[in-house]
């Protein structure tokens, strides 16, 4: 069987080192992507692919719900600092939604 390609998201963790060179603490959040290397030892199967698809859908729905709210807030505030914070917040919410959903789906097993 093939290995899961989800492990390649762990490479995004190296972006965290930019925080040391740029003195921008926002890059340190990328270290959390190293946790995707856990999937290097997991064999890819149909259940994992199904759970990844369901977790991805949840992350997409989180974005669709957060984007209009962000657009309204940004139209009111009109600052670059608020835009950076909101964009980072939406990205973090998407990633957390994906990871938590995937953990829940993998723990539940095949209930459908």
Short mmCIF file of N, CA and C in Angstrom, two decimals:
data_model
loop_
_atom_site.label_atom_id
_atom_site.label_comp_id
_atom_site.label_asym_id
_atom_site.label_seq_id
_atom_site.Cartn_x
_atom_site.Cartn_y
_atom_site.Cartn_z
N UNK A 1 0.83 -1.19 0.00
CA UNK A 1 0.00 0.00 0.00
C UNK A 1 0.87 1.25 0.00
N UNK A 2 0.30 2.33 -0.43
CA UNK A 2 1.02 3.59 -0.51
C UNK A 2 0.93 4.34 0.82
N UNK A 3 1.89 5.20 1.01
CA UNK A 3 1.87 6.09 2.18
C UNK A 3 0.96 7.27 1.89
N UNK A 4 0.44 7.86 2.94
CA UNK A 4 -0.44 9.01 2.80
C UNK A 4 0.36 10.25 2.40
N UNK A 5 -0.13 10.98 1.41
CA UNK A 5 0.54 12.21 0.98
C UNK A 5 0.34 13.34 1.96
N UNK A 6 -0.49 13.13 2.96
CA UNK A 6 -0.74 14.17 3.97
C UNK A 6 0.53 14.51 4.73
N UNK A 7 1.50 13.59 4.74
CA UNK A 7 2.75 13.84 5.47
C UNK A 7 3.53 15.01 4.89
N UNK A 8 3.31 15.34 3.63
CA UNK A 8 4.05 16.43 3.01
C UNK A 8 3.64 17.80 3.56
N UNK A 9 2.50 17.88 4.23
CA UNK A 9 2.13 19.14 4.89
C UNK A 9 3.11 19.46 6.01
N UNK A 10 3.82 18.46 6.51
CA UNK A 10 4.82 18.68 7.54
C UNK A 10 5.96 19.57 7.08
N UNK A 11 6.19 19.63 5.77
CA UNK A 11 7.25 20.50 5.25
C UNK A 11 6.95 21.97 5.48
N UNK A 12 5.68 22.32 5.65
CA UNK A 12 5.33 23.71 5.94
C UNK A 12 5.86 24.15 7.30
N UNK A 13 6.20 23.21 8.15
CA UNK A 13 6.76 23.55 9.46
C UNK A 13 8.06 24.31 9.37
N UNK A 14 8.81 24.10 8.29
CA UNK A 14 10.08 24.82 8.14
C UNK A 14 9.88 26.32 7.96
N UNK A 15 8.68 26.75 7.59
CA UNK A 15 8.41 28.19 7.51
C UNK A 15 8.51 28.86 8.87
N UNK A 16 8.39 28.09 9.94
CA UNK A 16 8.51 28.63 11.29
C UNK A 16 9.88 29.23 11.55
N UNK A 17 10.91 28.73 10.87
CA UNK A 17 12.25 29.28 11.07
C UNK A 17 12.37 30.72 10.56
N UNK A 18 11.46 31.13 9.68
CA UNK A 18 11.48 32.53 9.22
C UNK A 18 11.22 33.50 10.36
N UNK A 19 10.58 33.04 11.41
CA UNK A 19 10.33 33.90 12.57
C UNK A 19 11.61 34.39 13.22
N UNK A 20 12.66 33.59 13.18
CA UNK A 20 13.94 34.01 13.76
C UNK A 20 14.64 35.04 12.89
N UNK A 21 14.51 34.90 11.59
CA UNK A 21 15.22 35.79 10.67
C UNK A 21 14.49 37.10 10.45
N UNK A 22 13.16 37.09 10.55
CA UNK A 22 12.38 38.29 10.28
C UNK A 22 11.88 38.98 11.54
N UNK A 23 12.09 38.36 12.70
CA UNK A 23 11.56 38.86 13.98
C UNK A 23 10.04 39.03 13.95
N UNK A 24 9.39 38.21 13.14
CA UNK A 24 7.93 38.20 13.06
C UNK A 24 7.45 36.93 13.75
N UNK A 25 6.82 37.09 14.91
CA UNK A 25 6.41 35.94 15.71
C UNK A 25 5.26 35.16 15.06
N UNK A 26 4.63 35.71 14.08
CA UNK A 26 3.54 35.02 13.40
C UNK A 26 3.99 33.77 12.67
N UNK A 27 5.26 33.71 12.29
CA UNK A 27 5.77 32.53 11.59
C UNK A 27 5.92 31.32 12.51
N UNK A 28 6.00 31.55 13.81
CA UNK A 28 6.20 30.43 14.74
C UNK A 28 5.01 29.48 14.75
N UNK A 29 3.86 29.93 14.34
CA UNK A 29 2.70 29.06 14.27
C UNK A 29 2.85 27.94 13.25
N UNK A 30 3.74 28.13 12.28
CA UNK A 30 3.95 27.11 11.27
C UNK A 30 4.63 25.86 11.83
N UNK A 31 5.24 25.96 13.01
CA UNK A 31 5.84 24.78 13.62
C UNK A 31 4.81 23.68 13.86
N UNK A 32 3.56 24.04 14.02
CA UNK A 32 2.53 23.03 14.27
C UNK A 32 2.34 22.09 13.09
N UNK A 33 2.78 22.49 11.91
CA UNK A 33 2.64 21.63 10.74
C UNK A 33 3.57 20.41 10.80
N UNK A 34 4.59 20.46 11.66
CA UNK A 34 5.44 19.29 11.81
C UNK A 34 4.64 18.09 12.31
N UNK A 35 3.52 18.33 12.95
CA UNK A 35 2.71 17.22 13.46
C UNK A 35 2.14 16.36 12.33
N UNK A 36 2.08 16.87 11.12
CA UNK A 36 1.58 16.07 10.00
C UNK A 36 2.54 14.96 9.61
N UNK A 37 3.77 14.99 10.12
CA UNK A 37 4.69 13.90 9.83
C UNK A 37 4.27 12.60 10.51
N UNK A 38 3.30 12.67 11.39
CA UNK A 38 2.74 11.46 11.98
C UNK A 38 2.17 10.57 10.88
N UNK A 39 1.67 11.18 9.82
CA UNK A 39 1.06 10.41 8.74
C UNK A 39 2.10 9.71 7.87
N UNK A 40 3.39 9.91 8.13
CA UNK A 40 4.42 9.22 7.36
C UNK A 40 4.39 7.72 7.64
N UNK A 41 3.96 7.34 8.83
CA UNK A 41 3.93 5.93 9.19
C UNK A 41 2.58 5.26 8.96
N UNK A 42 1.63 5.99 8.45
CA UNK A 42 0.28 5.45 8.26
C UNK A 42 0.09 5.07 6.80
N UNK A 43 -0.41 3.88 6.58
CA UNK A 43 -0.68 3.42 5.22
C UNK A 43 -1.95 4.09 4.70
N UNK A 44 -1.92 4.49 3.45
CA UNK A 44 -3.09 5.12 2.83
C UNK A 44 -4.10 4.02 2.48
N UNK A 45 -5.33 4.21 2.93
CA UNK A 45 -6.39 3.28 2.58
C UNK A 45 -7.66 4.08 2.26
N UNK A 46 -8.70 3.38 1.93
CA UNK A 46 -9.94 4.06 1.52
C UNK A 46 -10.57 4.83 2.67
N UNK A 47 -10.49 4.29 3.89
CA UNK A 47 -11.08 4.97 5.05
C UNK A 47 -10.35 6.28 5.34
N UNK A 48 -9.01 6.27 5.26
CA UNK A 48 -8.25 7.50 5.49
C UNK A 48 -8.59 8.54 4.43
N UNK A 49 -8.67 8.12 3.18
CA UNK A 49 -9.02 9.05 2.11
C UNK A 49 -10.41 9.64 2.32
N UNK A 50 -11.34 8.82 2.76
CA UNK A 50 -12.70 9.28 3.04
C UNK A 50 -12.71 10.28 4.20
N UNK A 51 -11.95 9.98 5.25
CA UNK A 51 -11.89 10.87 6.40
C UNK A 51 -11.20 12.19 6.07
N UNK A 52 -10.17 12.15 5.23
CA UNK A 52 -9.51 13.38 4.80
C UNK A 52 -10.48 14.24 4.00
N UNK A 53 -11.26 13.61 3.13
CA UNK A 53 -12.24 14.36 2.34
C UNK A 53 -13.29 15.00 3.23
N UNK A 54 -13.78 14.28 4.23
CA UNK A 54 -14.79 14.84 5.13
C UNK A 54 -14.21 15.97 5.98
N UNK A 55 -12.98 15.80 6.45
CA UNK A 55 -12.34 16.85 7.24
C UNK A 55 -12.06 18.08 6.38
N UNK A 56 -11.68 17.86 5.12
CA UNK A 56 -11.47 18.98 4.20
C UNK A 56 -12.76 19.74 3.94
N UNK A 57 -13.86 19.02 3.84
CA UNK A 57 -15.15 19.68 3.67
C UNK A 57 -15.48 20.54 4.88
N UNK A 58 -15.20 20.03 6.06
CA UNK A 58 -15.45 20.83 7.27
C UNK A 58 -14.62 22.10 7.29
N UNK A 59 -13.36 22.01 6.87
CA UNK A 59 -12.50 23.19 6.82
C UNK A 59 -13.01 24.19 5.78
N UNK A 60 -13.50 23.68 4.66
CA UNK A 60 -14.06 24.56 3.63
C UNK A 60 -15.30 25.28 4.15
N UNK A 61 -16.16 24.58 4.85
CA UNK A 61 -17.36 25.20 5.41
C UNK A 61 -16.97 26.25 6.44
N UNK A 62 -15.94 25.98 7.23
CA UNK A 62 -15.47 26.97 8.21
C UNK A 62 -15.03 28.25 7.50
N UNK A 63 -14.35 28.10 6.36
CA UNK A 63 -13.93 29.27 5.59
C UNK A 63 -15.14 30.01 5.03
N UNK A 64 -16.09 29.28 4.47
CA UNK A 64 -17.27 29.91 3.88
C UNK A 64 -18.08 30.68 4.92
N UNK A 65 -18.09 30.19 6.15
CA UNK A 65 -18.80 30.89 7.22
C UNK A 65 -18.00 32.09 7.74
N UNK A 66 -16.68 31.97 7.78
CA UNK A 66 -15.86 33.04 8.36
C UNK A 66 -15.60 34.18 7.38
N UNK A 67 -15.55 33.90 6.09
CA UNK A 67 -15.18 34.94 5.12
C UNK A 67 -16.17 36.11 5.09
N UNK A 68 -17.48 35.90 5.03
CA UNK A 68 -18.37 37.07 5.02
C UNK A 68 -18.27 37.91 6.28
N UNK A 69 -18.07 37.25 7.41
CA UNK A 69 -17.91 38.00 8.66
C UNK A 69 -16.64 38.83 8.60
N UNK A 70 -15.56 38.23 8.08
CA UNK A 70 -14.30 38.95 7.95
C UNK A 70 -14.43 40.13 6.99
N UNK A 71 -15.14 39.93 5.90
CA UNK A 71 -15.32 41.02 4.93
C UNK A 71 -16.07 42.19 5.55
N UNK A 72 -17.07 41.90 6.35
CA UNK A 72 -17.84 42.96 7.01
C UNK A 72 -16.97 43.70 8.01
N UNK A 73 -16.22 42.95 8.82
CA UNK A 73 -15.36 43.57 9.83
C UNK A 73 -14.28 44.42 9.16
N UNK A 74 -13.70 43.91 8.08
CA UNK A 74 -12.65 44.68 7.40
C UNK A 74 -13.20 45.93 6.71
N UNK A 75 -14.44 45.86 6.22
CA UNK A 75 -15.02 47.05 5.61
C UNK A 75 -15.30 48.14 6.65
N UNK A 76 -15.47 47.72 7.88
CA UNK A 76 -15.69 48.70 8.95
C UNK A 76 -14.36 49.24 9.48
N UNK A 77 -13.40 48.35 9.74
CA UNK A 77 -12.13 48.77 10.35
C UNK A 77 -11.17 49.42 9.37
N UNK A 78 -11.03 48.87 8.19
CA UNK A 78 -10.17 49.41 7.12
C UNK A 78 -8.73 49.66 7.57
N UNK A 79 -8.15 48.69 8.28
CA UNK A 79 -6.75 48.81 8.65
C UNK A 79 -6.00 47.56 8.18
N UNK A 80 -4.73 47.75 7.89
CA UNK A 80 -3.90 46.65 7.44
C UNK A 80 -3.65 45.67 8.58
N UNK A 81 -3.50 46.18 9.79
CA UNK A 81 -3.27 45.30 10.94
C UNK A 81 -4.46 44.37 11.17
N UNK A 82 -5.66 44.92 11.03
CA UNK A 82 -6.86 44.09 11.19
C UNK A 82 -6.95 43.05 10.08
N UNK A 83 -6.58 43.43 8.88
CA UNK A 83 -6.63 42.49 7.76
C UNK A 83 -5.66 41.34 7.99
N UNK A 84 -4.46 41.63 8.44
CA UNK A 84 -3.47 40.58 8.71
C UNK A 84 -3.95 39.65 9.81
N UNK A 85 -4.52 40.22 10.85
CA UNK A 85 -5.01 39.41 11.96
C UNK A 85 -6.18 38.53 11.53
N UNK A 86 -7.08 39.06 10.76
CA UNK A 86 -8.25 38.31 10.33
C UNK A 86 -7.86 37.21 9.34
N UNK A 87 -6.97 37.51 8.41
CA UNK A 87 -6.52 36.49 7.46
C UNK A 87 -5.80 35.35 8.20
N UNK A 88 -4.95 35.70 9.14
CA UNK A 88 -4.28 34.68 9.94
C UNK A 88 -5.25 33.88 10.79
N UNK A 89 -6.25 34.55 11.31
CA UNK A 89 -7.26 33.86 12.12
C UNK A 89 -8.09 32.88 11.31
N UNK A 90 -8.46 33.29 10.10
CA UNK A 90 -9.22 32.39 9.23
C UNK A 90 -8.37 31.18 8.84
N UNK A 91 -7.10 31.42 8.52
CA UNK A 91 -6.21 30.31 8.17
C UNK A 91 -6.06 29.34 9.34
N UNK A 92 -5.85 29.88 10.54
CA UNK A 92 -5.71 29.02 11.72
C UNK A 92 -7.00 28.25 11.99
N UNK A 93 -8.15 28.91 11.80
CA UNK A 93 -9.43 28.23 12.02
C UNK A 93 -9.62 27.09 11.03
N UNK A 94 -9.22 27.30 9.78
CA UNK A 94 -9.33 26.24 8.77
C UNK A 94 -8.45 25.05 9.13
N UNK A 95 -7.21 25.31 9.48
CA UNK A 95 -6.29 24.23 9.79
C UNK A 95 -6.75 23.48 11.03
N UNK A 96 -7.16 24.21 12.06
CA UNK A 96 -7.64 23.56 13.28
C UNK A 96 -8.91 22.75 13.02
N UNK A 97 -9.81 23.28 12.22
CA UNK A 97 -11.01 22.53 11.87
C UNK A 97 -10.66 21.25 11.15
N UNK A 98 -9.72 21.32 10.21
CA UNK A 98 -9.31 20.13 9.48
C UNK A 98 -8.68 19.09 10.42
N UNK A 99 -7.75 19.53 11.26
CA UNK A 99 -7.02 18.60 12.12
C UNK A 99 -7.95 17.97 13.15
N UNK A 100 -8.77 18.78 13.79
CA UNK A 100 -9.68 18.23 14.80
C UNK A 100 -10.70 17.30 14.17
N UNK A 101 -11.24 17.68 13.02
CA UNK A 101 -12.19 16.81 12.33
C UNK A 101 -11.54 15.49 11.94
N UNK A 102 -10.33 15.54 11.42
CA UNK A 102 -9.63 14.31 11.02
C UNK A 102 -9.37 13.42 12.23
N UNK A 103 -8.98 14.03 13.35
CA UNK A 103 -8.76 13.24 14.56
C UNK A 103 -10.04 12.56 15.02
N UNK A 104 -11.14 13.29 14.99
CA UNK A 104 -12.42 12.72 15.41
C UNK A 104 -12.85 11.60 14.48
N UNK A 105 -12.75 11.82 13.18
CA UNK A 105 -13.16 10.81 12.22
C UNK A 105 -12.30 9.56 12.29
N UNK A 106 -11.00 9.74 12.50
CA UNK A 106 -10.12 8.57 12.62
C UNK A 106 -10.38 7.80 13.91
N UNK A 107 -10.72 8.51 14.97
CA UNK A 107 -11.01 7.85 16.25
C UNK A 107 -12.33 7.08 16.19
N UNK A 108 -13.32 7.64 15.48
CA UNK A 108 -14.62 7.01 15.40
C UNK A 108 -14.57 5.72 14.58
N UNK A 109 -13.74 5.68 13.58
CA UNK A 109 -13.71 4.52 12.70
C UNK A 109 -14.86 4.56 11.72
N UNK A 110 -15.27 3.42 11.22
CA UNK A 110 -16.33 3.35 10.21
C UNK A 110 -17.68 3.23 10.88
N UNK A 111 -18.37 4.35 11.04
CA UNK A 111 -19.71 4.34 11.64
C UNK A 111 -20.80 4.50 10.60
N UNK A 112 -20.41 4.75 9.35
CA UNK A 112 -21.44 4.97 8.34
C UNK A 112 -21.84 3.69 7.64
#
